[in-house]
mmCIF file of C-alpha atoms in Angstrom:
data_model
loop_
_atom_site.group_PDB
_atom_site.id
_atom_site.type_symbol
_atom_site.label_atom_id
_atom_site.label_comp_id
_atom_site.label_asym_id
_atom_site.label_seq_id
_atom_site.Cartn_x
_atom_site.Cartn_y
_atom_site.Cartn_z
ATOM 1 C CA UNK A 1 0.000 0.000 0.000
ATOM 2 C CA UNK A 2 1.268 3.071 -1.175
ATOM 3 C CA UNK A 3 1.234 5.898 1.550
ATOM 4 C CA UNK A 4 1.344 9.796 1.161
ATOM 5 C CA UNK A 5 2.343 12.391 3.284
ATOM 6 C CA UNK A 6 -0.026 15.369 4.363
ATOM 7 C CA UNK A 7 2.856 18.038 2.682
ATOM 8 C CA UNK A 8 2.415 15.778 -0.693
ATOM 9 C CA UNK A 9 -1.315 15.872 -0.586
ATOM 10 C CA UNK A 10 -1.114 19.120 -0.262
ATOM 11 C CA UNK A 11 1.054 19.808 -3.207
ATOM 12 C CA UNK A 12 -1.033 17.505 -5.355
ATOM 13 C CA UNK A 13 -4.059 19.932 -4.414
ATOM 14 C CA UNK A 14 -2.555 23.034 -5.312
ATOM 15 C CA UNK A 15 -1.020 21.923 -8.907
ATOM 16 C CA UNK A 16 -4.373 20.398 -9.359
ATOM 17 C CA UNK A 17 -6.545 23.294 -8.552
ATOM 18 C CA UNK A 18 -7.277 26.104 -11.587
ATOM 19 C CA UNK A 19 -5.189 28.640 -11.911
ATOM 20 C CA UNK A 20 -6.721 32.221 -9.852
ATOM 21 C CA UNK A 21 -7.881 34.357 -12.542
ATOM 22 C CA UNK A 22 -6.852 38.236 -12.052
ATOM 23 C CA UNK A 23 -9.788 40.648 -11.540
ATOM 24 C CA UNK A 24 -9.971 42.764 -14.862
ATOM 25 C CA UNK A 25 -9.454 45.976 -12.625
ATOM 26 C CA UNK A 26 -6.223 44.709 -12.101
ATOM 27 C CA UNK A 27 -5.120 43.968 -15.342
ATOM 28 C CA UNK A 28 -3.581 47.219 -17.698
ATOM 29 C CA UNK A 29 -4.784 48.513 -20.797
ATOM 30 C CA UNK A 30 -1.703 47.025 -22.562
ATOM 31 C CA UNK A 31 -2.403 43.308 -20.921
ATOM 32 C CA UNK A 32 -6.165 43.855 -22.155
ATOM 33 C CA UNK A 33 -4.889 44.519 -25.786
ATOM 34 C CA UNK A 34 -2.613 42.087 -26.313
ATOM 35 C CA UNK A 35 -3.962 38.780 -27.569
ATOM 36 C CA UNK A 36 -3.506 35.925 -24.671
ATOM 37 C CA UNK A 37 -2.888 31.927 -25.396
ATOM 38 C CA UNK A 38 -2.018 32.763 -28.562
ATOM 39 C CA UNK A 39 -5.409 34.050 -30.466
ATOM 40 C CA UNK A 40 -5.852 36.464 -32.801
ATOM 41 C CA UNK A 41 -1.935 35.972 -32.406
ATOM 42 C CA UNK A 42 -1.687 37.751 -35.991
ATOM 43 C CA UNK A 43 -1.224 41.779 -36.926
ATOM 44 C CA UNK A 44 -4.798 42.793 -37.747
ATOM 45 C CA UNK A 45 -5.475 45.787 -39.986
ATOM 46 C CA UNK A 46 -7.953 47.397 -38.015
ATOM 47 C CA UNK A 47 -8.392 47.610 -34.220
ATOM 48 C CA UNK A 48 -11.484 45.195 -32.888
ATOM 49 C CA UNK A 49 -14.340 47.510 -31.125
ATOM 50 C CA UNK A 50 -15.157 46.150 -27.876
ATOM 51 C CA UNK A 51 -19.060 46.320 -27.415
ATOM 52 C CA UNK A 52 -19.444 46.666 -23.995
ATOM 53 C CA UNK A 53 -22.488 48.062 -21.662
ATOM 54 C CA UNK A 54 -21.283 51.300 -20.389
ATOM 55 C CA UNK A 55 -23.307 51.647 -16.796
ATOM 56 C CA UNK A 56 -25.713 53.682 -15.691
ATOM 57 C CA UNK A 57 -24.879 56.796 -15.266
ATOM 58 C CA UNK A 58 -24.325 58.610 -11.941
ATOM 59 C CA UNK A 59 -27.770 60.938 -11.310
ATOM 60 C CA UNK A 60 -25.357 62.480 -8.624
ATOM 61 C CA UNK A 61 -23.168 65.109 -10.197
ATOM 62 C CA UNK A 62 -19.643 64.716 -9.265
ATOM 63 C CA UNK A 63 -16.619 64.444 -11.696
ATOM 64 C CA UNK A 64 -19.321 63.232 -14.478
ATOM 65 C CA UNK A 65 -18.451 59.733 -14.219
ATOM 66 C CA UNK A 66 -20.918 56.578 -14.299
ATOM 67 C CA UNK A 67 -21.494 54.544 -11.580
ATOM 68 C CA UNK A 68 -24.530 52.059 -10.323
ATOM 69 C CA UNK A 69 -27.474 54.195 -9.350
ATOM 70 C CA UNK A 70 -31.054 52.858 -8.027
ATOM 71 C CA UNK A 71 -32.336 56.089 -7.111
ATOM 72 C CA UNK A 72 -34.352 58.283 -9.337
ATOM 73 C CA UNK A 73 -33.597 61.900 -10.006
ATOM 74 C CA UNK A 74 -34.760 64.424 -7.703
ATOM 75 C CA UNK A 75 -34.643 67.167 -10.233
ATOM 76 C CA UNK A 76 -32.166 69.087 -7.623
ATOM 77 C CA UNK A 77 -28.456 70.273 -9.029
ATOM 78 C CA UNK A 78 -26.230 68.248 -7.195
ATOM 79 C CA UNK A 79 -21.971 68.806 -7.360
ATOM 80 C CA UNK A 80 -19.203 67.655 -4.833
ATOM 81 C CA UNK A 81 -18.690 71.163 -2.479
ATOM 82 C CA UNK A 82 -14.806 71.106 -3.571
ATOM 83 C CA UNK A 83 -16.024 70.569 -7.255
ATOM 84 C CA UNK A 84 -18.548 73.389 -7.119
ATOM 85 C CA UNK A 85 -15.685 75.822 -5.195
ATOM 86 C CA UNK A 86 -12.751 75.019 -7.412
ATOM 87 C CA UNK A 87 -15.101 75.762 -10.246
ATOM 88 C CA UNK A 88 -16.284 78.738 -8.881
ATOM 89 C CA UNK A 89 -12.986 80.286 -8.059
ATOM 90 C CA UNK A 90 -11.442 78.980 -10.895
ATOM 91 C CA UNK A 91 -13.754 78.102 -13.670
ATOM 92 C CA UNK A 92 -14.489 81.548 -15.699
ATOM 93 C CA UNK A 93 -10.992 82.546 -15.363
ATOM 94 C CA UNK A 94 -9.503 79.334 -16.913
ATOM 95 C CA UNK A 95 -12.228 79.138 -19.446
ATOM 96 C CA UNK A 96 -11.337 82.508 -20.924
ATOM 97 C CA UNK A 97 -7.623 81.566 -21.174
ATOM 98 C CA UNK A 98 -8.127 78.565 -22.813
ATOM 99 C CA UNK A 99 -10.787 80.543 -25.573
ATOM 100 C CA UNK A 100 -8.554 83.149 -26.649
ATOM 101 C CA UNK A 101 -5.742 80.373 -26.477
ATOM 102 C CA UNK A 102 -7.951 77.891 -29.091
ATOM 103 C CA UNK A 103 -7.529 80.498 -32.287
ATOM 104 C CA UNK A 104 -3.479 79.842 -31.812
ATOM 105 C CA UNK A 105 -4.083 76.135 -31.897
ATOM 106 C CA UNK A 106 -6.944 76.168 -34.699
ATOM 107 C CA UNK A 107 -5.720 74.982 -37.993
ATOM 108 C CA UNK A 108 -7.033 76.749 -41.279
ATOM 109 C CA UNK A 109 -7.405 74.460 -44.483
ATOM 110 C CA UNK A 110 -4.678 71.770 -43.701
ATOM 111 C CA UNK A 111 -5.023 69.872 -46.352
ATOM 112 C CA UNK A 112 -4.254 72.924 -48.585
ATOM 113 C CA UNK A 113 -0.459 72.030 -48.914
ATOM 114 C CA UNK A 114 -0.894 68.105 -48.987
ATOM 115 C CA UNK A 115 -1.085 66.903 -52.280
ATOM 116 C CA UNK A 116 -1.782 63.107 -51.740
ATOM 117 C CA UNK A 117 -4.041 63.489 -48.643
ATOM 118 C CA UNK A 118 -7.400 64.500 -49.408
ATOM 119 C CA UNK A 119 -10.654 65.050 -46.690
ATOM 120 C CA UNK A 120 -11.573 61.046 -47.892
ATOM 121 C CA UNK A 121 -8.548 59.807 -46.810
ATOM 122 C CA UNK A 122 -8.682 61.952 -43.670
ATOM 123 C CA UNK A 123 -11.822 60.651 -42.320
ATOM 124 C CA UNK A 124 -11.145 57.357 -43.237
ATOM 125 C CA UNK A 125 -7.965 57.307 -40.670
ATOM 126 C CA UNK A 126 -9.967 59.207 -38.543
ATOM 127 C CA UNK A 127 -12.817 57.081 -38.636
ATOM 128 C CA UNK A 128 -10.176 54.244 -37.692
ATOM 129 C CA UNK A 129 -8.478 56.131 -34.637
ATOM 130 C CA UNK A 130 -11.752 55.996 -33.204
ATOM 131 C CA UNK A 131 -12.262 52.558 -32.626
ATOM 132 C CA UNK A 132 -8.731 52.286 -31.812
ATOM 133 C CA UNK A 133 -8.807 54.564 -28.823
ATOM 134 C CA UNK A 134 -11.748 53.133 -27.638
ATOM 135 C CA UNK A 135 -10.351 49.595 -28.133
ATOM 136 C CA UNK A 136 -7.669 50.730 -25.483
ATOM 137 C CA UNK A 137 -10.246 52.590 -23.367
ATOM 138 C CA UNK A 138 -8.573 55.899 -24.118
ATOM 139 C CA UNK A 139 -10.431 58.974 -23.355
ATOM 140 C CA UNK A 140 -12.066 61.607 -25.786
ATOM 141 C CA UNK A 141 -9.221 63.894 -24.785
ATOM 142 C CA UNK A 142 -7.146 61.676 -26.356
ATOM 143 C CA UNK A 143 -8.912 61.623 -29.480
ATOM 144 C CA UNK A 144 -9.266 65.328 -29.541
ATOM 145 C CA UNK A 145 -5.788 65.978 -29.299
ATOM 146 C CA UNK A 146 -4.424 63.565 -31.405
ATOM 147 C CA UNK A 147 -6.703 64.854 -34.136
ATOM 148 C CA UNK A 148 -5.421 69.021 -33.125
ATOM 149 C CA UNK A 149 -1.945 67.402 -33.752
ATOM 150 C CA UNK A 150 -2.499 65.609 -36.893
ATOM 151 C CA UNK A 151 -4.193 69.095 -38.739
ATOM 152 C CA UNK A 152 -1.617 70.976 -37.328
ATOM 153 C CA UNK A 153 1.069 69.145 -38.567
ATOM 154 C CA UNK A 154 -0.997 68.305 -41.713
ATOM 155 C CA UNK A 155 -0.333 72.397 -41.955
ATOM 156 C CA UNK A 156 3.457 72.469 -41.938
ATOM 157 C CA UNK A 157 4.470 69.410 -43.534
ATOM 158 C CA UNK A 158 3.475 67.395 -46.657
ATOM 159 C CA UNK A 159 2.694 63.648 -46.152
ATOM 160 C CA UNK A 160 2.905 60.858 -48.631
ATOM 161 C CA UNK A 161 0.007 58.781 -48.726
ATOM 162 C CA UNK A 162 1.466 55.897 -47.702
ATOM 163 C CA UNK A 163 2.799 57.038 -44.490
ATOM 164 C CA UNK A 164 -0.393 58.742 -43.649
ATOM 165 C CA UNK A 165 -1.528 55.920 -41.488
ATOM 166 C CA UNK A 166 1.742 55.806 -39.689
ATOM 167 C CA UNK A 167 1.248 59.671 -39.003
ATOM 168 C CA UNK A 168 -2.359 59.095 -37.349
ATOM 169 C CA UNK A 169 -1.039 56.084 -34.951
ATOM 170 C CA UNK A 170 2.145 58.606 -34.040
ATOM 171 C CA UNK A 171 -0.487 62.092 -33.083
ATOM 172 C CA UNK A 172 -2.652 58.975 -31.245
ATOM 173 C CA UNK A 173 0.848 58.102 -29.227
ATOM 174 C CA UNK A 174 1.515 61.545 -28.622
ATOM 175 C CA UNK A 175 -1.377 62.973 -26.785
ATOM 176 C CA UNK A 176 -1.649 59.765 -24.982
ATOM 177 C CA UNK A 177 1.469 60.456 -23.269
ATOM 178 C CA UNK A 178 -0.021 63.593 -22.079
ATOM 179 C CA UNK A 179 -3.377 62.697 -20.724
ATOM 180 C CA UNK A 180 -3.211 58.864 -20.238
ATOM 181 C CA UNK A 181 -2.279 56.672 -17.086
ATOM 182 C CA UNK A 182 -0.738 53.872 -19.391
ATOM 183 C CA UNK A 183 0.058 55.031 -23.201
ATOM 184 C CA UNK A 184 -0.267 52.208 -25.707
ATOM 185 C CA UNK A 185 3.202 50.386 -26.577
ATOM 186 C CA UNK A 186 4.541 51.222 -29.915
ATOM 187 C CA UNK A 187 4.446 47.461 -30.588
ATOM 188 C CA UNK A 188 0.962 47.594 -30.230
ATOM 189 C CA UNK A 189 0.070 50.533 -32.463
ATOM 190 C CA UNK A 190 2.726 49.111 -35.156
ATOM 191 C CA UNK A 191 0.484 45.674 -34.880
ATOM 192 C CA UNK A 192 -2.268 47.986 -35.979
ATOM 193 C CA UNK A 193 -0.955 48.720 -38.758
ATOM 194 C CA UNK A 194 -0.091 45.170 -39.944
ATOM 195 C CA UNK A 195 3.155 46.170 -39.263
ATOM 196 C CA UNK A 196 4.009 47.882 -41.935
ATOM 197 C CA UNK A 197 5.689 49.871 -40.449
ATOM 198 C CA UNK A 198 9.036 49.715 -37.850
ATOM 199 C CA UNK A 199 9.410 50.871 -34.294
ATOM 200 C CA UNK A 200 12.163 53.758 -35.512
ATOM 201 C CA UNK A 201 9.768 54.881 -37.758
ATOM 202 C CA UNK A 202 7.337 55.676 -35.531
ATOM 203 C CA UNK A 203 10.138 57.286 -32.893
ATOM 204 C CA UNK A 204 11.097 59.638 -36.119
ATOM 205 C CA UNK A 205 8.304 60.954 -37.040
ATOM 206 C CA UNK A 206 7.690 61.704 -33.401
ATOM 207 C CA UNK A 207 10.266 63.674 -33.718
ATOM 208 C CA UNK A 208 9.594 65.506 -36.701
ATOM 209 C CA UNK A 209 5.794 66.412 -35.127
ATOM 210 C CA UNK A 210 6.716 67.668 -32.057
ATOM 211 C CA UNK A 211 10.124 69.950 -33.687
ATOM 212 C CA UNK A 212 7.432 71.433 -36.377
ATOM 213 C CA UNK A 213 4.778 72.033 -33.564
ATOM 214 C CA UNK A 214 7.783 73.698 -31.622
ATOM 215 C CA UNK A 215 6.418 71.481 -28.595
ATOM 216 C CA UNK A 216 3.479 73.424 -28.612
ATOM 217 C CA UNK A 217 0.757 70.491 -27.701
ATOM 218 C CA UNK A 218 -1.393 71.645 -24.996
ATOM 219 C CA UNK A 219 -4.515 72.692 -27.048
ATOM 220 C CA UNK A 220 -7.697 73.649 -26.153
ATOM 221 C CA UNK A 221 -10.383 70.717 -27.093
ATOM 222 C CA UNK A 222 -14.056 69.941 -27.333
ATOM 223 C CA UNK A 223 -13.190 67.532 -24.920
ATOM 224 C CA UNK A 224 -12.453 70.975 -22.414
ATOM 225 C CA UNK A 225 -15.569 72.822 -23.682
ATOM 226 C CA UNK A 226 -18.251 70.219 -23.496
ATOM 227 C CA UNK A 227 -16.482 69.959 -19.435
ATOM 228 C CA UNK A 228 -16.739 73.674 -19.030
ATOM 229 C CA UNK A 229 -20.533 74.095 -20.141
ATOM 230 C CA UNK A 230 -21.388 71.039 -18.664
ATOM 231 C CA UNK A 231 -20.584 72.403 -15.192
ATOM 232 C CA UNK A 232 -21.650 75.850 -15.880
ATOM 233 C CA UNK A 233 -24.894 73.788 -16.536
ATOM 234 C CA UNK A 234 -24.811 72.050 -13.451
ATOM 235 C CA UNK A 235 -23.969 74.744 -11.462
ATOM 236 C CA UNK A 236 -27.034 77.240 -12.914
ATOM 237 C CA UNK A 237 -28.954 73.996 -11.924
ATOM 238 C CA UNK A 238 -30.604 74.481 -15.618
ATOM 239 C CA UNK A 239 -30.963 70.658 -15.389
ATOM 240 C CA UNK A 240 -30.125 68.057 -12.774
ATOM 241 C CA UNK A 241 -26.902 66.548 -13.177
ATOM 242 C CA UNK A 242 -28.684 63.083 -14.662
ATOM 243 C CA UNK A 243 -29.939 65.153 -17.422
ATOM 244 C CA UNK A 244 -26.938 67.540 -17.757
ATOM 245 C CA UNK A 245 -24.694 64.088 -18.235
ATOM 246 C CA UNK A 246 -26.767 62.466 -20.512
ATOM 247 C CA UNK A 247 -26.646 65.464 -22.884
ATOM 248 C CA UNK A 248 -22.617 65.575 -22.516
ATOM 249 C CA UNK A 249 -22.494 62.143 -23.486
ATOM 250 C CA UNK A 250 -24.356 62.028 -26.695
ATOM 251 C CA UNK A 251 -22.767 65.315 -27.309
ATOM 252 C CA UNK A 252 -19.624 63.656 -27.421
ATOM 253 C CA UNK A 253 -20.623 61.231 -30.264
ATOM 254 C CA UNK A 254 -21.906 63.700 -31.709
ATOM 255 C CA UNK A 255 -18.350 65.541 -31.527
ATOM 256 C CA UNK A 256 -16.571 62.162 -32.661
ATOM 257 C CA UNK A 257 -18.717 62.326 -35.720
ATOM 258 C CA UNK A 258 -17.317 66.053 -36.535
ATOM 259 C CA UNK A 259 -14.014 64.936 -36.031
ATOM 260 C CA UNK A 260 -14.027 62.965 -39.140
ATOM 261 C CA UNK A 261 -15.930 65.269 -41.195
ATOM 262 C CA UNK A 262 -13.360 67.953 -42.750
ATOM 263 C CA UNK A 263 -16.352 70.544 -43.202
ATOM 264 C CA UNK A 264 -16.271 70.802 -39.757
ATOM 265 C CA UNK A 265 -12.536 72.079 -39.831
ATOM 266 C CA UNK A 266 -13.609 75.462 -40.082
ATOM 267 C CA UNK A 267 -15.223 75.789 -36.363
ATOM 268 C CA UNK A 268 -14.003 76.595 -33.621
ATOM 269 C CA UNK A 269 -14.038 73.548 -30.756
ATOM 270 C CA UNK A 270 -15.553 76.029 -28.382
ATOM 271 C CA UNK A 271 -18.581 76.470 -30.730
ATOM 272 C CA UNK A 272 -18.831 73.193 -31.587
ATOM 273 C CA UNK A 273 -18.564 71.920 -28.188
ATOM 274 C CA UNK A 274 -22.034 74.594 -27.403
ATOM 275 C CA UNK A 275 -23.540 73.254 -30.668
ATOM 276 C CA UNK A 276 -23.321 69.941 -29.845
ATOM 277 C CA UNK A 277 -24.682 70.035 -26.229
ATOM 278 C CA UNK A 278 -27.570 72.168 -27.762
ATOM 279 C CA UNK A 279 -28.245 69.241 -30.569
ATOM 280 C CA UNK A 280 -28.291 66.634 -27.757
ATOM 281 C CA UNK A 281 -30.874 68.865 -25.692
ATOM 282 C CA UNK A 282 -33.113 68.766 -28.338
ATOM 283 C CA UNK A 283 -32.582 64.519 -29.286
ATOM 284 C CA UNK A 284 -33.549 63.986 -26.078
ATOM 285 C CA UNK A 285 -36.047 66.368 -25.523
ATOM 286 C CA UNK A 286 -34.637 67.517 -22.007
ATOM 287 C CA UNK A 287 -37.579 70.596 -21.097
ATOM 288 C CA UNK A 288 -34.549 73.023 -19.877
ATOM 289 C CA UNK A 289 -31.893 73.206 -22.576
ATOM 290 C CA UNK A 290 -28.493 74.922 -22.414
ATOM 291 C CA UNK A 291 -28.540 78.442 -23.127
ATOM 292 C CA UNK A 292 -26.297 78.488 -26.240
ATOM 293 C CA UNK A 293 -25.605 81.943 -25.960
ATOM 294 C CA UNK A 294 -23.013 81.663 -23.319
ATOM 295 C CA UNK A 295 -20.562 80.965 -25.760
ATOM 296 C CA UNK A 296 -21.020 84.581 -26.737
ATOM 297 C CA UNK A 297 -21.494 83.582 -30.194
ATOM 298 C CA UNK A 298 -23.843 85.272 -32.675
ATOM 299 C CA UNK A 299 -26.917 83.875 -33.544
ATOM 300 C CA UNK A 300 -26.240 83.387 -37.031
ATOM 301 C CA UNK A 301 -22.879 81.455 -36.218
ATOM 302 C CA UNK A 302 -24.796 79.214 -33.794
ATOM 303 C CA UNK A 303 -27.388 78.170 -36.290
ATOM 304 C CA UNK A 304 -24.913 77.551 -38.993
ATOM 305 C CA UNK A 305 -23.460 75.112 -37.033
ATOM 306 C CA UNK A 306 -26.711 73.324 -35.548
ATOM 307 C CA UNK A 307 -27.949 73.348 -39.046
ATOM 308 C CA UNK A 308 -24.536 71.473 -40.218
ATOM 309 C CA UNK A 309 -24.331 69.065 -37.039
ATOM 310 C CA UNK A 310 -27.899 68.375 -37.344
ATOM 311 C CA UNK A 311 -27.097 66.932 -41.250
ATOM 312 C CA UNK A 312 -24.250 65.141 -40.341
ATOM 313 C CA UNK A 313 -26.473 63.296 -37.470
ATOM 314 C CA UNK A 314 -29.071 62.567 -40.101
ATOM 315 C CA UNK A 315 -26.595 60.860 -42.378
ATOM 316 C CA UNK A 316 -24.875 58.808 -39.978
ATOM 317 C CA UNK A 317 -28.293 58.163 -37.431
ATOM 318 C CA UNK A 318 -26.949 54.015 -38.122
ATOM 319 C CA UNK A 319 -23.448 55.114 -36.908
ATOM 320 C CA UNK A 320 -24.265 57.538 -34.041
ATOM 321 C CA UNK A 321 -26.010 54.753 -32.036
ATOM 322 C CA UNK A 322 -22.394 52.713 -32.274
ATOM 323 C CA UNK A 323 -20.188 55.247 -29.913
ATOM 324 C CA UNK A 324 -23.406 56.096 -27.494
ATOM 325 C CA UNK A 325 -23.905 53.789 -24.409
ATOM 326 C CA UNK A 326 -27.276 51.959 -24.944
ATOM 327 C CA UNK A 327 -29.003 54.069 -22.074
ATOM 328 C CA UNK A 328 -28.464 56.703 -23.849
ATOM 329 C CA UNK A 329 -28.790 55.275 -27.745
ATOM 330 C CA UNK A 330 -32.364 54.289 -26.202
ATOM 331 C CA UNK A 331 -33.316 57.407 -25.363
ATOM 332 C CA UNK A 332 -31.892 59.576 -28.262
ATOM 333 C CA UNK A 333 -34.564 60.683 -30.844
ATOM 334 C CA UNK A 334 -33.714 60.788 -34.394
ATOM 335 C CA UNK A 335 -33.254 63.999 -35.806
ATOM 336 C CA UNK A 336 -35.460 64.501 -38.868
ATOM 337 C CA UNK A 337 -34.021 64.565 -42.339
#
C-alpha cells in the first residue's frame, strides 16, 4: 500500500486546482490589448471595437463619471462642495484663457499644402483612430488631441500617402502620453498597422511632429468645452446633473462624428462643443436646454453650425447609435431629415 504524506497531498491539491484568474481591474490597458494563449496571435489591420455596456450613469453630479445608481432623479443640481468651489474660483478665469488660447491652436485648411491626402482619406484614418482609442479605453481627450496634432502638422508638412496611417497612430501616441495613465506600446500601435511599419519609424516621425509644432501640444479641445458648459450647466442647476450628463455624453458622439468630417474644420471647438450640447438637448427632448448663448457667439454662427451638425447626425443616425452607451442610444430621438 502506497502511503502519502499530508505536505504531498497538499502539493497535489494546489497543482491540481485552476489557476486564480486576475480581476480585470487589475489587469492594464496594454495586458487587455494584447492577444492571450495565442489568439488572434496575428497583426490585424484594423483595431477590434469592444461592445461593452457602459453603466448607468451617476444621477449624482460629481466628476461626471458613471457609476450604479437605483435612485431616481430628484430634479435638484447636485456637485461635490470642492467641485462646485474650485469651479467657482477657478472656472471663468480658466475658461477665458483657454478661448482666446484655441484660435493659436486652430488649424485653417490643412489639407491645402498636402497633395496626396485629401478630406476622404482623412476621415477614413480618422474614422479608424476611433475605434482604436476606444479599443484601449482611451479617453475623448485623447482623441481630440491627437486629431489638433495631426491638422496641425498636416499644416506644416506634406505627407505621402502611404505614411499617412503611420502619421495618425504617431499624433494617437503623442497625446496619450499627455493625458493617459498607461500610453499604448509602440508594438501595439505598429500591430495595428499590420506592421508595416518599424518601431524607428514611428520614434522619427515623433520627432519631426513635435520639432514642427515647436512642442506646442497643450490645445484647447471639445473635450475641455463640453467639461466647461457642462458644469456651468450644473452649477445654474438648468438641469439636474442626470440630465446635464446624458446630454454631454451624446454630445460627445456627436463631436466624434465632426471629427471625421473635414467641413467641420472650419469651427471653432468652443462652438462646436455649445452646438453639440444644444443638438443633444433637443434629441432627447430635455424641457430646460443649455442656453447656447453663453458661448457669446452670434446667432447666425450658432445656427450655422446646428444646421450642419444636425445633417451630419441625419446621415450617420446608423453610426451615431455605435459610440453612445445603450441608455443613452435608447433614449436619443432621431433627428429629422
Amino acid at each position: 500500500m502506497v502511503t502519502t504524506s499530508p505536505a504531498e497531498a497538499a502539493l497535489s491539491r494546489q497543482q491540481s486546482a485552476p489557476a486564480k484568474r486576475r480581476r480585470a481591474e487589475d489587469v492594464t490597458p496594454e495586458e487587455r490589448a494584447e492577444p492571450q494563449d495565442g489568439a488572434g496571435a496575428g497583426p490585424q489591420p484594423r483595431a477590434p471595437v469592444k461592445k461593452c455596456k457602459a453603466p448607468p450613469v451617476r444621477r449624482t453630479a460629481g466628476r461626471f463619471s458613471s457609476s450604479s445608481s437605483s435612485s431616481s432623479s430628484s430634479g435638484a443640481c447636485q456637485m461635490h462642495p470642492l467641485e462646485l468651489q474650485v469651479f467657482r474660483d477657478y472656472g471663468q478665469s480658466w475658461y477665458r484663457f483657454r478661448k482666446e488660447m484655441e484660435g493659436r491652436f486652430h488649424p485653417l485648411d490643412p489639407l491645402a499644402r498636402q497633395p496626396q491626402v485629401t478630406a476622404e482619406s482623412r476621415c477614413k484614418l480618422i474614422s479608424w483612430l476611433i475605434p482604436v482609442h476606444k479599443h484601449f479605453g482611451f479617453s475623448f481627450e485623447s482623441l481630440c488631441l491627437a486629431v489638433n496634432t495631426l491638422d496641425r502638422f498636416l499644416t506644416t508638412t506634406p505627407v505621402a500617402a502611404d505614411c499617412f496611417q503611420l502619421l495618425g497612430v504617431t499624433t494617437l501616441f503623442i497625446a496619450c502620453k499627455q493625458v493617459e495613465v498607461h500610453p499604448p506600446k509602440v508594438k501595439q500601435l505598429l500591430a495595428l498597422c499590420c506592421d508595416t511599419f518599424s518601431h524607428q519609424q514611428l520614434c522619427n516621425l515623433e520627432c519631426i511632429v513635435l520639432n514642427k509644432l515647436y512642442f506646442n501640444l497643450a490645445a484647447p479641445t471639445i473635450n475641455f468645452f463640453l467639461e466647461y458648459f457642462t458644469y456651468v450647466r450644473m452649477e445654474a442647476c438648468e438641469a439636474d446633473a442626470w440630465e446635464a450628463n446624458n446630454a454631454k455624453i451624446l454630445a460627445k458622439g456627436v463631436a466624434e462624428l465632426s471629427l471625421a468630417d473635414y467641413a467641420f474644420n472650419k469651427y471653432m471647438p468652443s462652438l462646436l462643443a455649445v452646438c453639440c450640447l444644444g443638438l443633444a438637448d433637443q434629441m432627447l427632448h430635455h424641457q430646460k436646454p443649455l442656453d447656447l448663448h453663453l458661448s457669446d457667439y452670434s446667432e447666425d454662427i450658432l445656427q450655422d453650425c446646428l444646421d450642419k451638425l444636425h445633417l451630419l447626425v441625419s446621415l450617420n443616425e446608423d453610426s451615431l447609435p455605435l459610440v453612445l452607451p445603450p441608455e443613452i442610444s435608447e433614449q436619443c430621438l432621431l433627428v429629422d431629415k
